[in-house]
Amino acid sequence: MDDDASLSAWAERRDRKIGRLRAVPLVTGDGPRGTHLAPDAPRVIQRWNGHVWEPHGFAANLAEARRVLHAGTGAGTDPSPETTPGSMPKLRPGTGRHRKPGPGR
């Protein structure tokens, strides 16, 4: 591949990310880095302009930030019932080392 083709492919990938939003928690010091930590902390909504993340909005907590980030996708803030741990399908019976023996075995 020549340099012009690789450069144009890179520019195309970069341009696809323009307008992407992210929520950054407002905490002091090094604070939590994961989005799930400090769910009640306010968040700054940032927008990628192709070069840097710029301020775009503000959210009072994690739930509100998720509503802003996923407004057009229809994704809710609550997990769907089919993804909750209690509704996961049961494993088939097996005797592998990784399986715990069931009652009566």
PDB file of C-alpha atoms in Angstrom, residues 2-71:
ATOM      1  CA  ASP A   2       1.401   3.411  -0.839  1.00  0.00           C
ATOM      2  CA  ASP A   3       1.594   6.296   1.607  1.00  0.00           C
ATOM      3  CA  ASP A   4      -1.278   8.277   0.054  1.00  0.00           C
ATOM      4  CA  ALA A   5      -3.678   5.355   0.371  1.00  0.00           C
ATOM      5  CA  SER A   6      -2.761   4.704   3.997  1.00  0.00           C
ATOM      6  CA  LEU A   7      -3.031   8.411   4.824  1.00  0.00           C
ATOM      7  CA  SER A   8      -6.457   8.707   3.204  1.00  0.00           C
ATOM      8  CA  ALA A   9      -7.645   5.580   5.062  1.00  0.00           C
ATOM      9  CA  TRP A  10      -6.453   7.127   8.334  1.00  0.00           C
ATOM     10  CA  ALA A  11      -8.211  10.423   7.565  1.00  0.00           C
ATOM     11  CA  GLU A  12     -11.419   8.563   6.769  1.00  0.00           C
ATOM     12  CA  ARG A  13     -11.284   6.683  10.095  1.00  0.00           C
ATOM     13  CA  ARG A  14     -10.595   9.957  11.939  1.00  0.00           C
ATOM     14  CA  ASP A  15     -13.478  11.764  10.241  1.00  0.00           C
ATOM     15  CA  ARG A  16     -15.932   8.992  11.169  1.00  0.00           C
ATOM     16  CA  LYS A  17     -15.266   9.749  14.846  1.00  0.00           C
ATOM     17  CA  ILE A  18     -16.073  13.471  14.575  1.00  0.00           C
ATOM     18  CA  GLY A  19     -19.111  14.287  16.678  1.00  0.00           C
ATOM     19  CA  ARG A  20     -18.673  11.340  19.055  1.00  0.00           C
ATOM     20  CA  LEU A  21     -19.692  12.144  22.635  1.00  0.00           C
ATOM     21  CA  ARG A  22     -18.257  10.968  25.937  1.00  0.00           C
ATOM     22  CA  ALA A  23     -19.034  11.667  29.599  1.00  0.00           C
ATOM     23  CA  VAL A  24     -16.194  12.464  31.991  1.00  0.00           C
ATOM     24  CA  PRO A  25     -16.852  12.496  35.768  1.00  0.00           C
ATOM     25  CA  LEU A  26     -16.011  15.684  37.634  1.00  0.00           C
ATOM     26  CA  VAL A  27     -14.023  14.510  40.648  1.00  0.00           C
ATOM     27  CA  THR A  28     -11.052  15.980  42.461  1.00  0.00           C
ATOM     28  CA  GLY A  29      -7.536  14.594  42.291  1.00  0.00           C
ATOM     29  CA  ASP A  30      -6.878  11.373  40.415  1.00  0.00           C
ATOM     30  CA  GLY A  31     -10.388  10.194  41.342  1.00  0.00           C
ATOM     31  CA  PRO A  32     -12.286   7.382  39.655  1.00  0.00           C
ATOM     32  CA  ARG A  33     -11.437   6.684  36.047  1.00  0.00           C
ATOM     33  CA  GLY A  34     -14.193   4.202  35.197  1.00  0.00           C
ATOM     34  CA  THR A  35     -17.597   5.494  34.140  1.00  0.00           C
ATOM     35  CA  HIS A  36     -19.359   3.222  36.640  1.00  0.00           C
ATOM     36  CA  LEU A  37     -17.464   4.643  39.621  1.00  0.00           C
ATOM     37  CA  ALA A  38     -19.076   7.521  41.514  1.00  0.00           C
ATOM     38  CA  PRO A  39     -22.445   7.272  39.724  1.00  0.00           C
ATOM     39  CA  ASP A  40     -23.768  10.341  41.573  1.00  0.00           C
ATOM     40  CA  ALA A  41     -20.880  12.593  40.497  1.00  0.00           C
ATOM     41  CA  PRO A  42     -21.666  15.254  37.903  1.00  0.00           C
ATOM     42  CA  ARG A  43     -20.292  14.717  34.400  1.00  0.00           C
ATOM     43  CA  VAL A  44     -19.061  16.902  31.574  1.00  0.00           C
ATOM     44  CA  ILE A  45     -20.271  15.785  28.154  1.00  0.00           C
ATOM     45  CA  GLN A  46     -17.449  16.209  25.641  1.00  0.00           C
ATOM     46  CA  ARG A  47     -17.581  16.111  21.841  1.00  0.00           C
ATOM     47  CA  TRP A  48     -14.698  15.015  19.587  1.00  0.00           C
ATOM     48  CA  ASN A  49     -14.053  17.633  16.887  1.00  0.00           C
ATOM     49  CA  GLY A  50     -11.382  15.678  15.016  1.00  0.00           C
ATOM     50  CA  HIS A  51      -8.461  17.020  17.029  1.00  0.00           C
ATOM     51  CA  VAL A  52      -9.442  17.491  20.696  1.00  0.00           C
ATOM     52  CA  TRP A  53     -12.332  16.763  23.070  1.00  0.00           C
ATOM     53  CA  GLU A  54     -14.303  19.998  23.577  1.00  0.00           C
ATOM     54  CA  PRO A  55     -17.012  20.759  26.165  1.00  0.00           C
ATOM     55  CA  HIS A  56     -20.487  20.039  24.816  1.00  0.00           C
ATOM     56  CA  GLY A  57     -22.788  19.815  27.829  1.00  0.00           C
ATOM     57  CA  PHE A  58     -23.269  18.876  31.454  1.00  0.00           C
ATOM     58  CA  ALA A  59     -25.052  16.007  33.237  1.00  0.00           C
ATOM     59  CA  ALA A  60     -25.954  15.834  36.917  1.00  0.00           C
ATOM     60  CA  ASN A  61     -25.116  12.109  37.292  1.00  0.00           C
ATOM     61  CA  LEU A  62     -24.311   8.911  35.394  1.00  0.00           C
ATOM     62  CA  ALA A  63     -27.937   8.087  34.533  1.00  0.00           C
ATOM     63  CA  GLU A  64     -28.508  11.497  32.963  1.00  0.00           C
ATOM     64  CA  ALA A  65     -25.199  11.277  31.095  1.00  0.00           C
ATOM     65  CA  ARG A  66     -26.217   7.921  29.617  1.00  0.00           C
ATOM     66  CA  ARG A  67     -29.527   9.405  28.472  1.00  0.00           C
ATOM     67  CA  VAL A  68     -27.639  12.206  26.700  1.00  0.00           C
ATOM     68  CA  LEU A  69     -25.062   9.878  25.131  1.00  0.00           C
ATOM     69  CA  HIS A  70     -27.620   7.343  23.905  1.00  0.00           C
ATOM     70  CA  ALA A  71     -30.492   9.702  23.052  1.00  0.00           C
TER      71      ALA A  71
END
